[in-house]
Amino acid sequence: MGWVALCRLNELSEGRALGFDPQGRGADSLFALRYRDQVRVYRNLCPHLLVPLEYRKDRFLSADGQWIVCYAHGARFRPEDGTCVHGPCRGEVLQALDHHQADGWLLLPLAQLDG
């Protein structure tokens, strides 16, 4: 299985998210965050309107870092599992992506890039 390196793990600080464009399409198709010392990777796609979540580069989280926010309509998602707890897509879930951590890097299987 092939892998793509997204970032060094120490770049993901608690309460911060980073977007990635691993296919070079000009927009971040996924993002990663560290929440309660656990790394999560999600597809950058709101289940309500199928639009990107952030309003500018790497702005996926609320100001306090406690929620993933869709800035198109204010939906809030739990960082630990991507479940919407507030907004028009309540109960729907962000698509989580499998990832691997090795030698200080966050890696994503190439097979998940198209999906």
mmCIF file of C-alpha atoms in Angstrom:
data_model
loop_
_atom_site.group_PDB
_atom_site.id
_atom_site.type_symbol
_atom_site.label_atom_id
_atom_site.label_comp_id
_atom_site.label_asym_id
_atom_site.label_seq_id
_atom_site.Cartn_x
_atom_site.Cartn_y
_atom_site.Cartn_z
ATOM 1 C CA MET A 1 0.000 0.000 0.000
ATOM 2 C CA GLY A 2 1.295 3.468 -0.852
ATOM 3 C CA TRP A 3 1.189 6.352 1.572
ATOM 4 C CA VAL A 4 1.286 10.138 1.349
ATOM 5 C CA ALA A 5 2.896 12.164 4.143
ATOM 6 C CA LEU A 6 0.598 14.981 5.272
ATOM 7 C CA CYS A 7 2.704 16.673 7.944
ATOM 8 C CA ARG A 8 5.020 16.148 10.874
ATOM 9 C CA LEU A 9 3.000 15.158 13.932
ATOM 10 C CA ASN A 10 4.476 17.996 15.985
ATOM 11 C CA GLU A 11 2.805 20.459 13.570
ATOM 12 C CA LEU A 12 -0.595 19.336 14.885
ATOM 13 C CA SER A 13 -0.964 21.090 18.201
ATOM 14 C CA GLU A 14 -3.944 20.613 20.500
ATOM 15 C CA GLY A 15 -6.959 22.660 19.396
ATOM 16 C CA ARG A 16 -5.606 23.360 15.911
ATOM 17 C CA ALA A 17 -6.456 21.856 12.524
ATOM 18 C CA LEU A 18 -4.497 21.840 9.292
ATOM 19 C CA GLY A 19 -5.906 21.430 5.789
ATOM 20 C CA PHE A 20 -4.184 19.447 3.046
ATOM 21 C CA ASP A 21 -4.354 19.273 -0.729
ATOM 22 C CA PRO A 22 -2.441 16.033 -1.340
ATOM 23 C CA GLN A 23 -3.565 15.807 -4.975
ATOM 24 C CA GLY A 24 -2.565 19.376 -5.823
ATOM 25 C CA ARG A 25 -6.022 20.479 -6.939
ATOM 26 C CA GLY A 26 -5.817 23.958 -5.416
ATOM 27 C CA ALA A 27 -8.131 23.379 -2.439
ATOM 28 C CA ASP A 28 -7.797 21.414 0.778
ATOM 29 C CA SER A 29 -9.696 18.158 0.337
ATOM 30 C CA LEU A 30 -9.013 16.915 3.864
ATOM 31 C CA PHE A 31 -7.885 18.149 7.242
ATOM 32 C CA ALA A 32 -6.281 16.785 10.362
ATOM 33 C CA LEU A 33 -6.531 17.848 13.974
ATOM 34 C CA ARG A 34 -5.324 16.868 17.405
ATOM 35 C CA TYR A 35 -8.038 16.701 20.053
ATOM 36 C CA ARG A 36 -7.430 15.347 23.550
ATOM 37 C CA ASP A 37 -4.075 14.121 22.263
ATOM 38 C CA GLN A 38 -5.690 11.988 19.532
ATOM 39 C CA VAL A 39 -5.076 12.718 15.845
ATOM 40 C CA ARG A 40 -8.074 12.599 13.531
ATOM 41 C CA VAL A 41 -8.271 13.054 9.756
ATOM 42 C CA TYR A 42 -11.510 14.005 7.998
ATOM 43 C CA ARG A 43 -12.577 14.742 4.449
ATOM 44 C CA ASN A 44 -13.176 18.499 4.056
ATOM 45 C CA LEU A 45 -16.812 18.181 3.060
ATOM 46 C CA CYS A 46 -19.887 19.223 5.017
ATOM 47 C CA PRO A 47 -22.553 16.495 4.814
ATOM 48 C CA HIS A 48 -25.303 19.131 4.570
ATOM 49 C CA LEU A 49 -24.359 21.133 1.480
ATOM 50 C CA LEU A 50 -21.314 19.150 0.314
ATOM 51 C CA VAL A 51 -19.133 22.270 0.572
ATOM 52 C CA PRO A 52 -15.736 22.775 2.225
ATOM 53 C CA LEU A 53 -15.924 23.495 5.947
ATOM 54 C CA GLU A 54 -13.349 26.261 6.419
ATOM 55 C CA TYR A 55 -13.788 29.947 5.643
ATOM 56 C CA ARG A 56 -10.052 30.470 5.121
ATOM 57 C CA LYS A 57 -6.900 28.356 5.191
ATOM 58 C CA ASP A 58 -6.780 26.042 8.239
ATOM 59 C CA ARG A 59 -9.895 27.570 9.915
ATOM 60 C CA PHE A 60 -11.820 24.394 10.659
ATOM 61 C CA LEU A 61 -12.273 24.823 14.413
ATOM 62 C CA SER A 62 -14.201 27.160 16.652
ATOM 63 C CA ALA A 63 -12.167 29.906 18.347
ATOM 64 C CA ASP A 64 -11.846 27.802 21.512
ATOM 65 C CA GLY A 65 -10.760 24.717 19.523
ATOM 66 C CA GLN A 66 -13.614 22.613 20.894
ATOM 67 C CA TRP A 67 -15.726 22.169 17.729
ATOM 68 C CA ILE A 68 -15.252 21.582 14.030
ATOM 69 C CA VAL A 69 -17.368 24.267 12.354
ATOM 70 C CA CYS A 70 -18.892 24.502 8.899
ATOM 71 C CA TYR A 71 -18.643 28.186 8.175
ATOM 72 C CA ALA A 72 -21.190 27.975 5.340
ATOM 73 C CA HIS A 73 -24.074 27.578 7.797
ATOM 74 C CA GLY A 74 -22.668 27.258 11.339
ATOM 75 C CA ALA A 75 -22.989 23.517 11.886
ATOM 76 C CA ARG A 76 -20.825 22.206 14.740
ATOM 77 C CA PHE A 77 -19.208 18.761 14.783
ATOM 78 C CA ARG A 78 -17.505 16.879 17.605
ATOM 79 C CA PRO A 79 -13.757 16.658 16.924
ATOM 80 C CA GLU A 80 -13.449 13.155 18.359
ATOM 81 C CA ASP A 81 -15.859 11.480 15.925
ATOM 82 C CA GLY A 82 -17.111 14.110 13.432
ATOM 83 C CA THR A 83 -20.766 13.897 14.511
ATOM 84 C CA CYS A 84 -22.841 17.026 13.922
ATOM 85 C CA VAL A 85 -24.386 18.210 17.181
ATOM 86 C CA HIS A 86 -25.760 21.573 16.044
ATOM 87 C CA GLY A 87 -27.112 22.794 12.719
ATOM 88 C CA PRO A 88 -29.054 21.532 9.712
ATOM 89 C CA CYS A 89 -27.079 18.288 9.412
ATOM 90 C CA ARG A 90 -27.515 17.284 13.066
ATOM 91 C CA GLY A 91 -26.764 13.593 13.528
ATOM 92 C CA GLU A 92 -24.803 13.314 10.278
ATOM 93 C CA VAL A 93 -21.090 12.554 10.421
ATOM 94 C CA LEU A 94 -17.980 13.868 8.692
ATOM 95 C CA GLN A 95 -16.124 11.202 6.734
ATOM 96 C CA ALA A 96 -13.168 10.046 8.839
ATOM 97 C CA LEU A 97 -10.094 8.744 7.039
ATOM 98 C CA ASP A 98 -7.759 6.012 8.180
ATOM 99 C CA HIS A 99 -4.255 7.225 8.844
ATOM 100 C CA HIS A 100 -0.973 6.005 10.219
ATOM 101 C CA GLN A 101 1.692 7.611 12.370
ATOM 102 C CA ALA A 102 5.303 6.622 11.773
ATOM 103 C CA ASP A 103 8.677 8.219 12.455
ATOM 104 C CA GLY A 104 7.011 11.461 13.544
ATOM 105 C CA TRP A 105 4.868 11.779 10.394
ATOM 106 C CA LEU A 106 1.122 11.668 9.766
ATOM 107 C CA LEU A 107 0.543 9.360 6.794
ATOM 108 C CA LEU A 108 -2.557 8.680 4.729
ATOM 109 C CA PRO A 109 -3.098 5.653 2.455
ATOM 110 C CA LEU A 110 -3.073 6.747 -1.194
ATOM 111 C CA ALA A 111 -6.207 4.662 -1.799
ATOM 112 C CA GLN A 112 -8.246 7.116 0.330
ATOM 113 C CA LEU A 113 -7.449 10.179 -1.744
ATOM 114 C CA ASP A 114 -10.254 9.503 -4.205
ATOM 115 C CA GLY A 115 -13.413 8.791 -2.350
#
